[in-house]
Structures are given as structure tokens and as C-alpha cells.
Amino acid sequence: MKQAVFVSRDNAQFKGLEPMLGQHSIEIKWCATGKELLSLMTNTPKGQWIDLVIMEETLPDMNAKALVEAVTTQSPMTNCAITGTMDKKEFHDVYEGYGVLMQLSVQPGEDDAKNLEDQLKKIRLLG
């Protein structure tokens, strides 16, 4: 089973994405901090991995760029998406080379869910 992790201080922040992921039988877990996510990744059994991490731009213990760097180092095949308000050029400049799928609205809704679903299909994470 594929796994996604939401990293946010507010569990309601990603409620708009849950139905789409659920339709594709993706198990969802929640973490409140970057350190909690990295610990979860470390403790994921061999042969399993986290397929997708969706994180807010600023977490209590680190910013998204630091967390993406750590996730990429620990698990290069884990895909990431980040909420935020950067313009497209700034977002590209900050995250170029890290394989970040996309930037989502701060409170992702149906349009974000559809765009994320389209991106996940493009990379064949979804059928």
C-alpha cells in the first residue's frame, strides 16, 4: 500500500486532499514537525517507504527547504509537495534540483487535489 504523510501543525489544513488520496487507496499519516517525519521515515520497515510528503512551508522546527533536503537525503524516491505563497519563479529557484512536485495553496482545496492527482499520475505514483 502506498503511503502519504501530511506534515502540519494543523490537522485540518490538508482535509481537502484526503478524499482524493483515499480514492487511490493511499494510507495517510500525520506528523506535526519535520523531526517527527524524519523519525517516521527512519522507522519505516525495510521494503516499505513513504511515497509522498505534503508539508507546510514553515514548521515549528524547520522550514520546508531544510526538510526537503533531509527527506531527499534519507529517501530519494519520496515525492514532496509544499504549501505556500511564493511566486512560480521564486518557488522554482528555491526548490530546483530537489524534485519537489509542486506548490499547493496554504489551505489546499478541490483544485489543488485535482492538480496534485494529475501530477501523481504523470509520475506514475497513481494509476
mmCIF file of N, CA, C and O in Angstrom, residues 66-101:
data_model
loop_
_atom_site.group_PDB
_atom_site.id
_atom_site.type_symbol
_atom_site.label_atom_id
_atom_site.label_comp_id
_atom_site.label_asym_id
_atom_site.label_seq_id
_atom_site.Cartn_x
_atom_site.Cartn_y
_atom_site.Cartn_z
ATOM 1 N N ALA A 66 14.734 22.883 4.330
ATOM 2 C CA ALA A 66 15.573 22.017 5.170
ATOM 3 C C ALA A 66 14.970 20.618 5.267
ATOM 4 O O ALA A 66 15.699 19.618 5.205
ATOM 5 N N LEU A 67 13.654 20.548 5.384
ATOM 6 C CA LEU A 67 13.015 19.236 5.480
ATOM 7 C C LEU A 67 13.101 18.488 4.159
ATOM 8 O O LEU A 67 13.392 17.292 4.138
ATOM 9 N N VAL A 68 12.884 19.177 3.048
ATOM 10 C CA VAL A 68 13.013 18.527 1.735
ATOM 11 C C VAL A 68 14.425 17.996 1.548
ATOM 12 O O VAL A 68 14.617 16.872 1.061
ATOM 13 N N GLU A 69 15.431 18.765 1.927
ATOM 14 C CA GLU A 69 16.817 18.298 1.823
ATOM 15 C C GLU A 69 17.018 17.025 2.629
ATOM 16 O O GLU A 69 17.640 16.064 2.158
ATOM 17 N N ALA A 70 16.490 17.000 3.854
ATOM 18 C CA ALA A 70 16.642 15.824 4.721
ATOM 19 C C ALA A 70 15.878 14.624 4.163
ATOM 20 O O ALA A 70 16.389 13.500 4.166
ATOM 21 N N VAL A 71 14.668 14.846 3.679
ATOM 22 C CA VAL A 71 13.864 13.756 3.112
ATOM 23 C C VAL A 71 14.562 13.194 1.884
ATOM 24 O O VAL A 71 14.682 11.978 1.723
ATOM 25 N N THR A 72 15.055 14.068 1.009
ATOM 26 C CA THR A 72 15.720 13.637 -0.215
ATOM 27 C C THR A 72 16.976 12.837 0.096
ATOM 28 O O THR A 72 17.272 11.843 -0.570
ATOM 29 N N THR A 73 17.699 13.248 1.104
ATOM 30 C CA THR A 73 18.908 12.528 1.509
ATOM 31 C C THR A 73 18.560 11.151 2.059
ATOM 32 O O THR A 73 19.209 10.158 1.746
ATOM 33 N N GLN A 74 17.520 11.097 2.879
ATOM 34 C CA GLN A 74 17.141 9.851 3.536
ATOM 35 C C GLN A 74 16.400 8.903 2.593
ATOM 36 O O GLN A 74 16.556 7.687 2.689
ATOM 37 N N SER A 75 15.582 9.448 1.703
ATOM 38 C CA SER A 75 14.752 8.629 0.836
ATOM 39 C C SER A 75 14.561 9.336 -0.506
ATOM 40 O O SER A 75 13.560 10.008 -0.717
ATOM 41 N N PRO A 76 15.514 9.199 -1.419
ATOM 42 C CA PRO A 76 15.486 9.960 -2.670
ATOM 43 C C PRO A 76 14.245 9.746 -3.533
ATOM 44 O O PRO A 76 13.926 10.583 -4.365
ATOM 45 N N MET A 77 13.528 8.658 -3.363
ATOM 46 C CA MET A 77 12.349 8.389 -4.184
ATOM 47 C C MET A 77 11.049 8.911 -3.567
ATOM 48 O O MET A 77 9.989 8.761 -4.156
ATOM 49 N N THR A 78 11.134 9.528 -2.410
ATOM 50 C CA THR A 78 9.946 10.118 -1.789
ATOM 51 C C THR A 78 9.648 11.447 -2.468
ATOM 52 O O THR A 78 10.524 12.293 -2.607
ATOM 53 N N ASN A 79 8.420 11.610 -2.903
ATOM 54 C CA ASN A 79 7.976 12.832 -3.570
ATOM 55 C C ASN A 79 7.473 13.822 -2.536
ATOM 56 O O ASN A 79 6.870 13.430 -1.535
ATOM 57 N N CYS A 80 7.696 15.104 -2.783
ATOM 58 C CA CYS A 80 7.278 16.146 -1.856
ATOM 59 C C CYS A 80 6.449 17.211 -2.558
ATOM 60 O O CYS A 80 6.695 17.539 -3.717
ATOM 61 N N ALA A 81 5.492 17.748 -1.824
ATOM 62 C CA ALA A 81 4.735 18.926 -2.234
ATOM 63 C C ALA A 81 4.698 19.854 -1.028
ATOM 64 O O ALA A 81 4.714 19.394 0.122
ATOM 65 N N ILE A 82 4.664 21.152 -1.289
ATOM 66 C CA ILE A 82 4.780 22.141 -0.224
ATOM 67 C C ILE A 82 3.678 23.183 -0.375
ATOM 68 O O ILE A 82 3.406 23.644 -1.482
ATOM 69 N N THR A 83 3.067 23.548 0.746
ATOM 70 C CA THR A 83 2.111 24.649 0.701
ATOM 71 C C THR A 83 2.871 25.961 0.766
ATOM 72 O O THR A 83 3.971 26.018 1.303
ATOM 73 N N GLY A 84 2.293 27.005 0.214
ATOM 74 C CA GLY A 84 2.958 28.292 0.317
ATOM 75 C C GLY A 84 2.375 29.321 -0.629
ATOM 76 O O GLY A 84 1.409 29.067 -1.346
ATOM 77 N N THR A 85 3.022 30.482 -0.619
ATOM 78 C CA THR A 85 2.540 31.607 -1.408
ATOM 79 C C THR A 85 3.626 32.212 -2.295
ATOM 80 O O THR A 85 3.459 33.308 -2.800
ATOM 81 N N MET A 86 4.722 31.490 -2.498
ATOM 82 C CA MET A 86 5.792 32.005 -3.356
ATOM 83 C C MET A 86 5.287 32.130 -4.791
ATOM 84 O O MET A 86 4.468 31.323 -5.229
ATOM 85 N N ASP A 87 5.824 33.097 -5.526
ATOM 86 C CA ASP A 87 5.503 33.129 -6.954
ATOM 87 C C ASP A 87 6.255 31.971 -7.621
ATOM 88 O O ASP A 87 7.180 31.399 -7.051
ATOM 89 N N LYS A 88 5.828 31.613 -8.826
ATOM 90 C CA LYS A 88 6.367 30.428 -9.504
ATOM 91 C C LYS A 88 7.877 30.472 -9.690
ATOM 92 O O LYS A 88 8.564 29.480 -9.485
ATOM 93 N N LYS A 89 8.413 31.621 -10.053
ATOM 94 C CA LYS A 89 9.860 31.732 -10.280
ATOM 95 C C LYS A 89 10.631 31.530 -8.983
ATOM 96 O O LYS A 89 11.611 30.793 -8.935
ATOM 97 N N GLU A 90 10.181 32.190 -7.912
ATOM 98 C CA GLU A 90 10.856 32.043 -6.619
ATOM 99 C C GLU A 90 10.796 30.592 -6.147
ATOM 100 O O GLU A 90 11.795 30.038 -5.686
ATOM 101 N N PHE A 91 9.625 29.964 -6.281
ATOM 102 C CA PHE A 91 9.473 28.573 -5.870
ATOM 103 C C PHE A 91 10.444 27.683 -6.655
ATOM 104 O O PHE A 91 11.148 26.857 -6.079
ATOM 105 N N HIS A 92 10.495 27.895 -7.951
ATOM 106 C CA HIS A 92 11.417 27.125 -8.805
ATOM 107 C C HIS A 92 12.869 27.333 -8.371
ATOM 108 O O HIS A 92 13.633 26.376 -8.240
ATOM 109 N N ASP A 93 13.239 28.584 -8.126
ATOM 110 C CA ASP A 93 14.612 28.894 -7.738
ATOM 111 C C ASP A 93 14.992 28.253 -6.408
ATOM 112 O O ASP A 93 16.099 27.743 -6.243
ATOM 113 N N VAL A 94 14.081 28.262 -5.453
ATOM 114 C CA VAL A 94 14.358 27.716 -4.119
ATOM 115 C C VAL A 94 14.447 26.191 -4.145
ATOM 116 O O VAL A 94 15.314 25.594 -3.519
ATOM 117 N N TYR A 95 13.543 25.540 -4.894
ATOM 118 C CA TYR A 95 13.440 24.078 -4.822
ATOM 119 C C TYR A 95 13.988 23.334 -6.034
ATOM 120 O O TYR A 95 13.914 22.105 -6.091
ATOM 121 N N GLU A 96 14.585 24.044 -6.985
ATOM 122 C CA GLU A 96 15.145 23.391 -8.168
ATOM 123 C C GLU A 96 16.172 22.348 -7.746
ATOM 124 O O GLU A 96 17.022 22.590 -6.895
ATOM 125 N N GLY A 97 16.076 21.191 -8.323
ATOM 126 C CA GLY A 97 17.032 20.131 -8.039
ATOM 127 C C GLY A 97 16.634 19.209 -6.906
ATOM 128 O O GLY A 97 17.305 18.207 -6.656
ATOM 129 N N TYR A 98 15.549 19.519 -6.213
ATOM 130 C CA TYR A 98 15.111 18.677 -5.097
ATOM 131 C C TYR A 98 13.950 17.768 -5.470
ATOM 132 O O TYR A 98 13.482 16.992 -4.643
ATOM 133 N N GLY A 99 13.443 17.878 -6.691
ATOM 134 C CA GLY A 99 12.363 17.004 -7.124
ATOM 135 C C GLY A 99 11.034 17.303 -6.470
ATOM 136 O O GLY A 99 10.184 16.421 -6.367
ATOM 137 N N VAL A 100 10.836 18.530 -6.011
ATOM 138 C CA VAL A 100 9.553 18.893 -5.408
ATOM 139 C C VAL A 100 8.506 18.928 -6.517
ATOM 140 O O VAL A 100 8.695 19.571 -7.552
ATOM 141 N N LEU A 101 7.411 18.223 -6.309
ATOM 142 C CA LEU A 101 6.371 18.113 -7.329
ATOM 143 C C LEU A 101 5.689 19.434 -7.634
ATOM 144 O O LEU A 101 5.471 19.783 -8.782
#
